[in-house]
Structures are given as structure tokens and as C-alpha cells.
mmCIF file of C-alpha atoms in Angstrom:
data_model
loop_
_atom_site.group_PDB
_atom_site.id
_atom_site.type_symbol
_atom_site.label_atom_id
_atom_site.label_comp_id
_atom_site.label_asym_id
_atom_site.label_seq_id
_atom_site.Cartn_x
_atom_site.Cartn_y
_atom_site.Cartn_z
ATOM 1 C CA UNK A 1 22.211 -12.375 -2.723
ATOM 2 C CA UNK A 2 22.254 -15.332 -5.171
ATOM 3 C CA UNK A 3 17.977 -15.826 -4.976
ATOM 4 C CA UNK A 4 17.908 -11.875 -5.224
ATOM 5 C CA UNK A 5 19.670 -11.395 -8.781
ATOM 6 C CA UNK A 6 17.992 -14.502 -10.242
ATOM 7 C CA UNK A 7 14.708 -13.955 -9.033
ATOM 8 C CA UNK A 8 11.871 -11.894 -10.621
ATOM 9 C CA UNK A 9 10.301 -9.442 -8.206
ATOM 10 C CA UNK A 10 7.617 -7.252 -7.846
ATOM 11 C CA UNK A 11 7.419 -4.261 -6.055
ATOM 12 C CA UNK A 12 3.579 -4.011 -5.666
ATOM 13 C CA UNK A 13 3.440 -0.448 -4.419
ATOM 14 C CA UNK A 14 5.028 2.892 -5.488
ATOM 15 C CA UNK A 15 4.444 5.786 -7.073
ATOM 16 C CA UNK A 16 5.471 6.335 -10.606
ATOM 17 C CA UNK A 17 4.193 10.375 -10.473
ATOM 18 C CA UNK A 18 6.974 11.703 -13.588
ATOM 19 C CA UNK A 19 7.779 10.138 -16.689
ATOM 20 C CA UNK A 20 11.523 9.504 -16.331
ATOM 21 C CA UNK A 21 12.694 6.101 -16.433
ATOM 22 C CA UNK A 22 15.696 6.301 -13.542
ATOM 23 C CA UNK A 23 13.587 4.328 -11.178
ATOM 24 C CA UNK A 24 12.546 2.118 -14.095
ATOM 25 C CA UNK A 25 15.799 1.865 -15.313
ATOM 26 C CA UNK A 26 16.834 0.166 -11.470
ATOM 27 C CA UNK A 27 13.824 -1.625 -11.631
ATOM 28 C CA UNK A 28 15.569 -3.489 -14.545
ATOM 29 C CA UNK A 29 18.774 -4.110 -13.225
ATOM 30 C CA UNK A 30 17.721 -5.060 -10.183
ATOM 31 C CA UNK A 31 15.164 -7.525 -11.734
ATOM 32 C CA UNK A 32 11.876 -6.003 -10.796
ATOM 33 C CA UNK A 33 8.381 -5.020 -12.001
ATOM 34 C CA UNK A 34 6.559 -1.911 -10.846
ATOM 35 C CA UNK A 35 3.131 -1.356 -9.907
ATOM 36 C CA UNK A 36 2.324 2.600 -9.449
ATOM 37 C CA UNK A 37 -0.667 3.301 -7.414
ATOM 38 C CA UNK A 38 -2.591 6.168 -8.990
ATOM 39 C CA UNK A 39 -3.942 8.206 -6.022
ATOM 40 C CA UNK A 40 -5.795 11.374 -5.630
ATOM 41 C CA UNK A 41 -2.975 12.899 -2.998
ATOM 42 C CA UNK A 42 -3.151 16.672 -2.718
ATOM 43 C CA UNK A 43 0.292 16.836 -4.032
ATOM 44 C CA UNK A 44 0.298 14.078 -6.340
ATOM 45 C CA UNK A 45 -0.212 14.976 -10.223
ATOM 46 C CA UNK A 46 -3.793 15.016 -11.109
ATOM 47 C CA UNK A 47 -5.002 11.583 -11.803
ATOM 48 C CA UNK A 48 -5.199 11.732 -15.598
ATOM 49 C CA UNK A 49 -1.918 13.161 -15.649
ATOM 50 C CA UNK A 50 -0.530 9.940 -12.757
ATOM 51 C CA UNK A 51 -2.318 7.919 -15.890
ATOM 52 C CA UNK A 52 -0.640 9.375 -18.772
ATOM 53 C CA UNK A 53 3.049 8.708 -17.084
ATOM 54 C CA UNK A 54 2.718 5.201 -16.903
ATOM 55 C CA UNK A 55 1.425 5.322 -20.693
ATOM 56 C CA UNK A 56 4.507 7.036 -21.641
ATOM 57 C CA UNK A 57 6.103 3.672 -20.754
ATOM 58 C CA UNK A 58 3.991 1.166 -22.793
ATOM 59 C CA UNK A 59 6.520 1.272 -25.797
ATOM 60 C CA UNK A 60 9.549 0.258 -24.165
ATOM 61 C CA UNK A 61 10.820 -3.081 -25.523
ATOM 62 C CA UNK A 62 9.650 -5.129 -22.424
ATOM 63 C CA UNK A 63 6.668 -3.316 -20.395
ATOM 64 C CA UNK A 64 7.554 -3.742 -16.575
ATOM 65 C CA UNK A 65 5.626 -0.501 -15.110
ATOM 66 C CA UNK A 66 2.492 -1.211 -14.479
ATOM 67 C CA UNK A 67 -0.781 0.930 -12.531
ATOM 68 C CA UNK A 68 -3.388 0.918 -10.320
ATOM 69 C CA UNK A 69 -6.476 3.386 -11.312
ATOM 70 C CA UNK A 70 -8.628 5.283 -8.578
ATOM 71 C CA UNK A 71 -11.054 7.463 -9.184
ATOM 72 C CA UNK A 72 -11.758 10.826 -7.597
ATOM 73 C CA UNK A 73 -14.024 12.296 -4.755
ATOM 74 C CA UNK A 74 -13.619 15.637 -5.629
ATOM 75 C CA UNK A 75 -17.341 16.175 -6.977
ATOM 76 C CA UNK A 76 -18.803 13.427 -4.350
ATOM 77 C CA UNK A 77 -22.700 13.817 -3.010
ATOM 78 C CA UNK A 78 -23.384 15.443 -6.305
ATOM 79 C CA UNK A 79 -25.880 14.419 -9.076
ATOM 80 C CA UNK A 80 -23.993 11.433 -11.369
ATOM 81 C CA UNK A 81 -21.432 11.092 -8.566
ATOM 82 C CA UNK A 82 -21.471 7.193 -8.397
ATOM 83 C CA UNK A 83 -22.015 6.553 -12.096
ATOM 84 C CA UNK A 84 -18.856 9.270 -13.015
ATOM 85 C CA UNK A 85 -16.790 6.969 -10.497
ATOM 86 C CA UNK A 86 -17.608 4.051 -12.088
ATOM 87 C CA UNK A 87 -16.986 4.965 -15.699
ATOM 88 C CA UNK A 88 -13.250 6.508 -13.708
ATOM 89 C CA UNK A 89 -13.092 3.152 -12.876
ATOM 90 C CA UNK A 90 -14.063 1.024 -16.234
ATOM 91 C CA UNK A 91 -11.901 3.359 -18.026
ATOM 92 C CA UNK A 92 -9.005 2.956 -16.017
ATOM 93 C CA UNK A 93 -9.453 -0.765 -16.522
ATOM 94 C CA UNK A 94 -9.563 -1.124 -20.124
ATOM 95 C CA UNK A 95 -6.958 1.379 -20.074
ATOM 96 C CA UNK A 96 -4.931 -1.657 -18.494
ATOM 97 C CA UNK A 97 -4.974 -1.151 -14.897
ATOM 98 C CA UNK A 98 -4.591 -4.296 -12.773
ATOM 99 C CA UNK A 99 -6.776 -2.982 -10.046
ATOM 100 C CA UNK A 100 -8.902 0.018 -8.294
ATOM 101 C CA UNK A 101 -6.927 2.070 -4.997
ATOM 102 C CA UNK A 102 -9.210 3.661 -2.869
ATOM 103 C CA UNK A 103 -7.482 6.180 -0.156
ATOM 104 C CA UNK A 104 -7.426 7.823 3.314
ATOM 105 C CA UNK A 105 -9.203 11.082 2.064
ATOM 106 C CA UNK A 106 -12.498 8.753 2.487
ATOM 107 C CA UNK A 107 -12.957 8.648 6.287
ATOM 108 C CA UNK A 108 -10.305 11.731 6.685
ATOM 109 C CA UNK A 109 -11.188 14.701 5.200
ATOM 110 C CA UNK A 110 -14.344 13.880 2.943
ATOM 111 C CA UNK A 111 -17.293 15.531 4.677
ATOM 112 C CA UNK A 112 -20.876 16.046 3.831
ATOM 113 C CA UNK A 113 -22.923 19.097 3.684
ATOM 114 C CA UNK A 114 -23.684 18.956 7.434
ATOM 115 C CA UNK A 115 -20.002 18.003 8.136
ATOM 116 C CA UNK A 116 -19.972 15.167 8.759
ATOM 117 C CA UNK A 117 -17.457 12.684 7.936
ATOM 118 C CA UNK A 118 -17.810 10.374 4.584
ATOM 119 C CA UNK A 119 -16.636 7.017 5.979
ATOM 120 C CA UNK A 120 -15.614 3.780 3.091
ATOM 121 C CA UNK A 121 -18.967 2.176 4.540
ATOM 122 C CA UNK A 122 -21.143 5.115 3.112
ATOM 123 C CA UNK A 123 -24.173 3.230 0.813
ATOM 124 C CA UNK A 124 -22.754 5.908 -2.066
ATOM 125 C CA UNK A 125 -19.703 3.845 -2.542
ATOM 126 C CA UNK A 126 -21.864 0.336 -2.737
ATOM 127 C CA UNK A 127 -22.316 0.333 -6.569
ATOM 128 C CA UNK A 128 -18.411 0.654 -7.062
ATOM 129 C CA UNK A 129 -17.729 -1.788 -4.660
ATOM 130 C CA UNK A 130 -20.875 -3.641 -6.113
ATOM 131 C CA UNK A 131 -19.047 -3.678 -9.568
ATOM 132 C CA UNK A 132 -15.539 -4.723 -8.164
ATOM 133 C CA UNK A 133 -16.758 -7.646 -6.394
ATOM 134 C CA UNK A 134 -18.978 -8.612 -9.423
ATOM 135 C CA UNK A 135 -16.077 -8.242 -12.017
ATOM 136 C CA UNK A 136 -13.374 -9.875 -9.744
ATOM 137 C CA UNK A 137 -11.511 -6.721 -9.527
ATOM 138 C CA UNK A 138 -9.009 -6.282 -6.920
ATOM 139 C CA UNK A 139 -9.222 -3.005 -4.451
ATOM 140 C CA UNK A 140 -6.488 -1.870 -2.800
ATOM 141 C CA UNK A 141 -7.374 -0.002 0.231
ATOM 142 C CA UNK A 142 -5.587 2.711 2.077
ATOM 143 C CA UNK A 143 -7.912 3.433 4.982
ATOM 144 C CA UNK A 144 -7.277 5.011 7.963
ATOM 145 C CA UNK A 145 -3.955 5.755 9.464
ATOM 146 C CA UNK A 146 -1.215 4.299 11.292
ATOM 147 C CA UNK A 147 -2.279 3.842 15.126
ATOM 148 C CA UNK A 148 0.889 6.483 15.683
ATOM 149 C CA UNK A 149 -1.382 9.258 14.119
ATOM 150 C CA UNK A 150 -3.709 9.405 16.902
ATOM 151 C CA UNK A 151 -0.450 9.582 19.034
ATOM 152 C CA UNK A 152 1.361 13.006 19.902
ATOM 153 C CA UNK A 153 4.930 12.715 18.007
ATOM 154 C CA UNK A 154 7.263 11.782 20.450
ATOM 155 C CA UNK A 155 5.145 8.897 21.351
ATOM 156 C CA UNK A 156 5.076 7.285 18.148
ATOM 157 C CA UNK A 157 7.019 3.847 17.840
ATOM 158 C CA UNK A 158 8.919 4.445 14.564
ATOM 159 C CA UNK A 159 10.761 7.089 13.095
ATOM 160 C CA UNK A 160 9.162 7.243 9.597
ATOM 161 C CA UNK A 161 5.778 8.219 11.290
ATOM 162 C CA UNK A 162 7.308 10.665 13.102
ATOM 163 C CA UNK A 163 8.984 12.141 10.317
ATOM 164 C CA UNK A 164 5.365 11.911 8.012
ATOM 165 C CA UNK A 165 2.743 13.548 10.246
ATOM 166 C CA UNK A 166 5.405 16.514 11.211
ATOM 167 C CA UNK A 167 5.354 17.251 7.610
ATOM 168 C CA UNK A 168 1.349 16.803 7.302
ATOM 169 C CA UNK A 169 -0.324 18.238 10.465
ATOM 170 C CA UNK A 170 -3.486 17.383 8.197
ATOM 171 C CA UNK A 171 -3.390 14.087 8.726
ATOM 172 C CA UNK A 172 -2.150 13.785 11.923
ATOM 173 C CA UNK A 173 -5.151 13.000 13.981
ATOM 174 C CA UNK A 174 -3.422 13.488 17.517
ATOM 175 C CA UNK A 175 -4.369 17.189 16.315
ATOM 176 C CA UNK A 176 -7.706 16.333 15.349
ATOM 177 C CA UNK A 177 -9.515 14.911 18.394
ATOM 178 C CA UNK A 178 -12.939 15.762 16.220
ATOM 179 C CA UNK A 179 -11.980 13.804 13.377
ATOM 180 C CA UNK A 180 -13.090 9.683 13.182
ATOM 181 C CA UNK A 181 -11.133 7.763 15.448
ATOM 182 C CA UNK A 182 -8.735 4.957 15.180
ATOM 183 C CA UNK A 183 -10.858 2.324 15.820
ATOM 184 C CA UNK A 184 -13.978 4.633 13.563
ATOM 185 C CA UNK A 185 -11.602 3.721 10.688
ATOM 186 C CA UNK A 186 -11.086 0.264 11.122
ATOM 187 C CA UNK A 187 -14.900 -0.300 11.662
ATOM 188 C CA UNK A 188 -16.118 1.580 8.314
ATOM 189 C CA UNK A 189 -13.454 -0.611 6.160
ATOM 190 C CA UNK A 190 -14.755 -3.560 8.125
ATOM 191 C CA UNK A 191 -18.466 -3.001 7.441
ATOM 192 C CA UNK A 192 -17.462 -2.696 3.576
ATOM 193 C CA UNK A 193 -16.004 -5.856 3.407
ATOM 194 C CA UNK A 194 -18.731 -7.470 5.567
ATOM 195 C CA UNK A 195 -20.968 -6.450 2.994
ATOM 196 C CA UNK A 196 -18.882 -8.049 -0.268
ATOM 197 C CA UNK A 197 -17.608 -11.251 0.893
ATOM 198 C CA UNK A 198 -16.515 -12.080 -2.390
ATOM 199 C CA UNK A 199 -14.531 -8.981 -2.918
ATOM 200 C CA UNK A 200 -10.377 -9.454 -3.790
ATOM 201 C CA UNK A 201 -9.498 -6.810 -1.222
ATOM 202 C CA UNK A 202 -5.735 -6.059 -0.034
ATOM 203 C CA UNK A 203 -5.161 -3.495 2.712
ATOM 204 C CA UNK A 204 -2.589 -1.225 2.001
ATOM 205 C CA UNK A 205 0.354 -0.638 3.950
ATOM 206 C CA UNK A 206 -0.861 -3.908 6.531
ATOM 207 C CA UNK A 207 -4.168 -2.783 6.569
ATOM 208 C CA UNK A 208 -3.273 -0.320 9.083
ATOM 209 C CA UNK A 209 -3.250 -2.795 11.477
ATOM 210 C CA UNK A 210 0.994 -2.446 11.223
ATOM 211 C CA UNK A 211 0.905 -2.128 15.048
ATOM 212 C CA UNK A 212 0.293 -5.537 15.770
ATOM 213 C CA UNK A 213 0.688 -8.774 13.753
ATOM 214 C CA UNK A 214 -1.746 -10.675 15.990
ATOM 215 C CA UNK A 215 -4.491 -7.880 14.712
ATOM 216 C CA UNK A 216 -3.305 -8.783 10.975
ATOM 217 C CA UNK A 217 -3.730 -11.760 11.432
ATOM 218 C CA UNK A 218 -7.167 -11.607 13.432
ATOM 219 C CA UNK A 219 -8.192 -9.650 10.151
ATOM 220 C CA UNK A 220 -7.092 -11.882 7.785
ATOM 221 C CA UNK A 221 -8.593 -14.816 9.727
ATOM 222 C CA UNK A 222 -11.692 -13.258 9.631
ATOM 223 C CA UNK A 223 -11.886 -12.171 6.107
ATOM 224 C CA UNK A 224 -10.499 -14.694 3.860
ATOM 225 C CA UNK A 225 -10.218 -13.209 0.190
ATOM 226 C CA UNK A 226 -8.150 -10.471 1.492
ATOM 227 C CA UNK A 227 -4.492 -9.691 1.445
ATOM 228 C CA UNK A 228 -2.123 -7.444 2.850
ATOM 229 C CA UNK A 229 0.851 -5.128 1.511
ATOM 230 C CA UNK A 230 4.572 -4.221 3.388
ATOM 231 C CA UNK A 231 4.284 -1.050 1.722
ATOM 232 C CA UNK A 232 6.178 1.849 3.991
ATOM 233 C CA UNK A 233 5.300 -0.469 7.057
ATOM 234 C CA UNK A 234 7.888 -3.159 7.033
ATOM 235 C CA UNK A 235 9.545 -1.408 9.699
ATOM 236 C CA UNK A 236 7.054 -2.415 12.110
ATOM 237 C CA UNK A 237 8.037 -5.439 11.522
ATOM 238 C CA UNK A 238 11.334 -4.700 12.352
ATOM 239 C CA UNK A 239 10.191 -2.753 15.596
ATOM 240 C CA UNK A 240 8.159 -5.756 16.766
ATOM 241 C CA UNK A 241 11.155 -7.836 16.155
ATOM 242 C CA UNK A 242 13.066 -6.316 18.275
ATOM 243 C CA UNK A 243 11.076 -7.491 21.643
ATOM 244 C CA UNK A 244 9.477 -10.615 19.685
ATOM 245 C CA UNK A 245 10.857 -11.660 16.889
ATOM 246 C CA UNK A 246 9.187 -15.243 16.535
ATOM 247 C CA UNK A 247 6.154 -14.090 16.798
ATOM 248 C CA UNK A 248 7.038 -12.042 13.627
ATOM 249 C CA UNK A 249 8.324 -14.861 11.854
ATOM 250 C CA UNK A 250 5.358 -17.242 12.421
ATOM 251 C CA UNK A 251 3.250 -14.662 11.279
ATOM 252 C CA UNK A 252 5.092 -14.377 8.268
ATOM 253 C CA UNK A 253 5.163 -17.968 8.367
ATOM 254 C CA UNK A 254 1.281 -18.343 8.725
ATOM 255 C CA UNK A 255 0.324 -15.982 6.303
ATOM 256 C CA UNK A 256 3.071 -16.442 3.807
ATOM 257 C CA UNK A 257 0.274 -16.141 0.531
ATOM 258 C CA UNK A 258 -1.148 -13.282 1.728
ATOM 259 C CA UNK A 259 1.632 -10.764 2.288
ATOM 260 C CA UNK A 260 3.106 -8.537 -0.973
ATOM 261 C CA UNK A 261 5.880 -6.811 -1.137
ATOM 262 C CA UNK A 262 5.540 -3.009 -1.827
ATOM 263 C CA UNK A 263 8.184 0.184 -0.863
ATOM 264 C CA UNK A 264 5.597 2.724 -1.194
ATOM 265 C CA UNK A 265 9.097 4.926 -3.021
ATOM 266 C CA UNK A 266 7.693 7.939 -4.725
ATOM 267 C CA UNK A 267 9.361 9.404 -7.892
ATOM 268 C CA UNK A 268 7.856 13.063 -8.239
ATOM 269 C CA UNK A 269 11.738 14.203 -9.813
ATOM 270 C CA UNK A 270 12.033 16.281 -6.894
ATOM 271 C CA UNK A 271 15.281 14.201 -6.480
ATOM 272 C CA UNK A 272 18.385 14.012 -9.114
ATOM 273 C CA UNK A 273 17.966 10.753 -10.841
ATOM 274 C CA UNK A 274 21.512 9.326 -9.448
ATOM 275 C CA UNK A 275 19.567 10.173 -5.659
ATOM 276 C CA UNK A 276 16.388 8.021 -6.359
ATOM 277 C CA UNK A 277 17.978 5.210 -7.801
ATOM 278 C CA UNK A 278 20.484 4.670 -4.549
ATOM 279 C CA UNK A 279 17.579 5.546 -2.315
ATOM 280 C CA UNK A 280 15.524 2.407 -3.921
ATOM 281 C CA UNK A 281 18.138 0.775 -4.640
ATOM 282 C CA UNK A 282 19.077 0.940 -0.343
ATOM 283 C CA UNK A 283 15.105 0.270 0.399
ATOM 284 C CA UNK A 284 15.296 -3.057 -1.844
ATOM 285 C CA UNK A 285 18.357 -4.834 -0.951
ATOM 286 C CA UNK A 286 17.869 -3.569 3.352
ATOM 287 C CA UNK A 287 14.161 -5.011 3.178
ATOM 288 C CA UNK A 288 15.694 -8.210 1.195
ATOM 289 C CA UNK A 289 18.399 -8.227 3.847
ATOM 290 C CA UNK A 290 15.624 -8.256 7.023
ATOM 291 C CA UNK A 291 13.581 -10.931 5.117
ATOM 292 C CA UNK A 292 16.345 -13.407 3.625
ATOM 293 C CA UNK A 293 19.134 -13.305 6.592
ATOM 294 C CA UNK A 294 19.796 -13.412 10.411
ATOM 295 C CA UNK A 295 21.920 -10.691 10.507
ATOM 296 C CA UNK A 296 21.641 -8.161 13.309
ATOM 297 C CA UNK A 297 20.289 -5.249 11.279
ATOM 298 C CA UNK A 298 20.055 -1.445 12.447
ATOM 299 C CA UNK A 299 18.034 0.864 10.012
ATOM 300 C CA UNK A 300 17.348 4.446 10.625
ATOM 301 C CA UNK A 301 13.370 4.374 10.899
ATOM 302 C CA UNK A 302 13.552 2.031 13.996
ATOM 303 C CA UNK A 303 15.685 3.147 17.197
ATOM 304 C CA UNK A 304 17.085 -0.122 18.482
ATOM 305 C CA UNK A 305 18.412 -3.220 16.398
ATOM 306 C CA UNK A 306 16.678 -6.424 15.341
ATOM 307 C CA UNK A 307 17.408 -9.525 13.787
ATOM 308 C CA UNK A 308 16.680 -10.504 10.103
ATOM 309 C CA UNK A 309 13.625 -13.228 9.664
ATOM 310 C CA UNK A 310 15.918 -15.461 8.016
ATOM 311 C CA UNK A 311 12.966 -16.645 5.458
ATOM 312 C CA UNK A 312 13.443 -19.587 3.828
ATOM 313 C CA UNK A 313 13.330 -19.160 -0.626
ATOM 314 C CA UNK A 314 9.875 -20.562 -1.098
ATOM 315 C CA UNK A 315 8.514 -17.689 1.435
ATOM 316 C CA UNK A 316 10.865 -14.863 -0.523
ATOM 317 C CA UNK A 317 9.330 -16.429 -3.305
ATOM 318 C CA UNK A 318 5.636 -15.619 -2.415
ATOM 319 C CA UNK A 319 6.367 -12.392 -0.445
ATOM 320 C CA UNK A 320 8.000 -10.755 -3.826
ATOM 321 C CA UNK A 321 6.350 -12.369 -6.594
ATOM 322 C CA UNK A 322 3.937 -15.213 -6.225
ATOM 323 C CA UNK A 323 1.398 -13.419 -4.076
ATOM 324 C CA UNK A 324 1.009 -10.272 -6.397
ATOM 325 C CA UNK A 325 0.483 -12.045 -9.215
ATOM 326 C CA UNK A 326 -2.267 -14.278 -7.801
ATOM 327 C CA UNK A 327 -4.142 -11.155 -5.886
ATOM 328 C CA UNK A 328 -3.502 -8.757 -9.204
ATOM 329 C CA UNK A 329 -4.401 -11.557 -11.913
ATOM 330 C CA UNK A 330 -3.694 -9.336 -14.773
ATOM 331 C CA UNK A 331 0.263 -8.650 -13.688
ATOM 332 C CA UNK A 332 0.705 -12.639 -15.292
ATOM 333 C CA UNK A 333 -0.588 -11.246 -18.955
ATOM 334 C CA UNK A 334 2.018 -8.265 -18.725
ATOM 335 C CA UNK A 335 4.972 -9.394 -17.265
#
């Protein structure tokens, strides 16, 4: 635990959604930034109001809470659409975000008048993406679903996802056979990137490609400016490691300045403060543990055990800090 309490961290992906400071108050003593992802989630605060949380912050002594803006597709396919989106966006960047999120509900449950399903690779999204590749402006993107969701439950490979699509039938496209498919989703985020080569793009939560690290990597091989976050997937990791655990390590290995660290924890104060700083507090030092040791680890969102990847610093190093600051450039002006 020596490299863990002297090293700065950032956890790239969470959800700051009230304005207590318990889980900023771990952060510190546990010596890490936070980046909240502002996301237009049914039961999320309304964007302005995810926005005005992490403002309530800014006078603090040392800022260490930091945001992601989004904008929202609630008035989509009407007249000023795109050019309301894009002042969402400019405004959420002078406002200090270090990048743009765009989510799941485009290519899930955005539809047109005739029904049909808005996908990321619709030409009304090209001026926003347009702007962002002009400005250098990094987009995460949470598109599409696990490759469990199109699975009934007690098929899927991790408990987490189990546990996640019980709770929101909505999403869970097993349910849904008329929805986009798996592969529909991959394709449409594909085509977007296809189109801005230049783009600073990380895919969110292993750019749903968590099943398989040979299909990250394919992905990342294939588009070069792009990264990809560990957010609420790392234990796919851990289930591949169970059969294969080399092959997770090389990946790592391979693609050791492209991967971020994120926990995708959400503070909503649903939970006493003294619960959501142990339940980060256990997230952060049982990821550190699968990433820094060998130890046979057994964790409750995977059934069997694995090993630990036994990473050596300079890969902790870019995993937890390194890489977010180079794919979020404007984390090194704040922290």
C-alpha cells in the first residue's frame, strides 16, 4: 500500500449528484481527485442542478471535484435542436468542464416521429461532434450496453449486471428484441468516429466492449486517438482472469496509456455518509488490490476467484493518473 498513500489518483468517473462533501472528504484522505460525469439519467438530478453541485465545491481551499458537461435530448428533432446543444455544450465548458459525456439514451430510447430509433451516427449530432473534434474537446461516450443486456439474467457473466438490469427492465434489451441490437450499437458509435478521426474520444465503461479484451483492443487498434475507462467494468477483468489471466495482463500491458481508472460510485445521499465513504473506500483499495498484487482475490460481483495483475508502479502510475490527465488536458490546470 506504500505507492497507494503516496500517489495522486484520479478517479475519472463517478457521480457527484448531492452537494455533501463525505465522498469528497475520502477522496482527500485517500489522495484522490474526482471527475463527476453530468448525465441526463432519468433519476439523476436535472442537469443544471448535477452542474450547480459541483459549483458548490469550487471554494474549498484546494479544488479536487471536478465535471464532465452533457447536454440534453429532451427537445431533439425540434427547430434550434443542434444549436441549443451546442451552446449546452460551450457553456458547460467555460463553466470549467474538462469534457462533453454523451449517453445510452441515444441509440436506446431516443426515437423519431416514425419510431424509429435515434442512433450516435444520426447527421443531427455532426455539428456537436463537428465542434468537439475542431476544439480538441474530449467526449466521453456511454453507448450501448453491456453484451449481458441482450442476455436473459441468469445467463449473464457477472453479478453486477445481473443485479442492474433486474432493477431497470428498461434497459435490459433481452426484453426488448425490437430495440437496436448489440452489434446496431457498436456500429452507430463506430460510424461517428469514422467520420472525426481527429476526435479525443474515450469509451465509457471499456467501450462496451468489457466482454472481451481482444475486442478492446481490436477497437483501440483501429481507432487511435481513443481511450478507454474501468468504470463499473473492472470486474470483467476479473471474470476473464479467472480462465486467462495473461491475456488480461498483456492487454493491460499493451494498452497501458490508454486505460483510466473510473468506479462509476454514485453519491445521490440515498446512503448515510459513514455508508458511502466505506463503500468507496472498499471499491478503491479492492480494485488497487486486483491491479497492484498477486493475491488470490474473491469479490462479490464475480462467482469464482482470480488472481491480482500484479502491475508493475509505472503501469499503476498511468492507469490512475497519467492517462486522465493526458486524455482530459484541462484536469493538469486544476489539480
Amino acid at each position: 500500500m506504500e505507492l497507494y498513500n503516496s500517489l495522486k489518483k484520479i478517479d475519472a468517473h463517478m457521480h457527484y449528484n448531492c452537494s455533501r462533501s463525505a465522498l469528497l472528504d475520502q477522496a482527500y484522505s485517500e489522495g484522490f481527485d474526482l471527475v463527476s460525469i453530468n448525465t441526463e439519467v432519468p433519476f439523476f438530478p436535472p442537469l443544471e442542478e448535477q452542474e450547480n453541485i459541483v459549483f458548490s465545491f469550487k471554494d474549498r481551499d484546494e479544488q479536487r471535484l471536478h465535471h464532465l458537461t452533457t447536454f440534453s435530448v429532451d427537445r431533439w428533432g425540434e427547430e434550434n435542436w443542434e444549436q441549443d446543444a451546442l451552446d449546452q455544450i460551450q457553456e458547460g465548458l467555460a463553466n470549467g468542464a474538462v469534457g462533453v459525456k454523451v449517453w445510452k439514451n441515444i441509440g436506446m430510447t431516443l426515437q423519431d416521429e416514425k419510431d424509429n430509433f435515434v442512433m450516435i451516427d444520426n447527421p443531427s449530432f455532426d455539428s456537436l461532434f463537428d465542434y468537439c473534434e475542431r476544439e480538441r474537446v474530449p467526449v466521453l461516450g456511454h453507448l450501448g450496453e453491456p453484451k449481458n443486456c441482450w442476455l436473459p439474467l441468469e445467463e449473464m457473466t457477472v453479478k453486477s449486471d445481473k443485479d442492474y438490469f433486474s432493477k431497470h427492465p428498461e434497459y435490459h434489451m433481452y426484453l426488448h428484441p425490437g430495440y437496436p441490437s448489440y452489434d446496431k450499437q457498436i456500429e452507430a458509435r463506430n460510424n461517428r468516429l469514422e467520420k472525426h478521426p481527429e476526435l479525443r474520444f474515450v469509451g465509457a465503461h471499456l467501450a462496451s466492449l468489457e466482454w472481451s479484451v481482444d475486442r478492446v483492443a481490436a477497437w483501440l487498434d483501429r481507432f487511435p486517438n481513443t481511450a478507454v475507462d474501468l468504470a463499473e467494468r473492472i470486474c470483467h477483468l476479473q471474470h476473464q482472469a479467472i480462465t486467462d489471466w495473461q491475456k488480461v495482463r498483456d492487454f493491460v500491458y499493451a494498452y497501458r496509456d490508454r486505460i483510466i481508472y473510473g468506479s462509476d460510485i454514485i453519491d445521490d445521499g440515498s446512503k448515510q455518509p459513514k455508508e458511502i465513504k466505506e463503500r468507496i473506500l472498499e471499491k478503491w483499495r479492492s480494485h488497487w488490490q486486483f491491479f497492484s498484487t498477486q493475491d488470490k482475490m474473491k469479490v462479490p460481483k464475480v462467482e469464482d476467484s482470480f488472481r491480482g495483475l500484479d502491475l508493475e508502479e509505472s503501469v499503476l502510475e498511468n492507469i490512475y493518473l497519467d492517462n486522465a490527465l493526458r486524455w482530459y488536458p484541462k484536469l493538469k490546470n486544476m489539480s
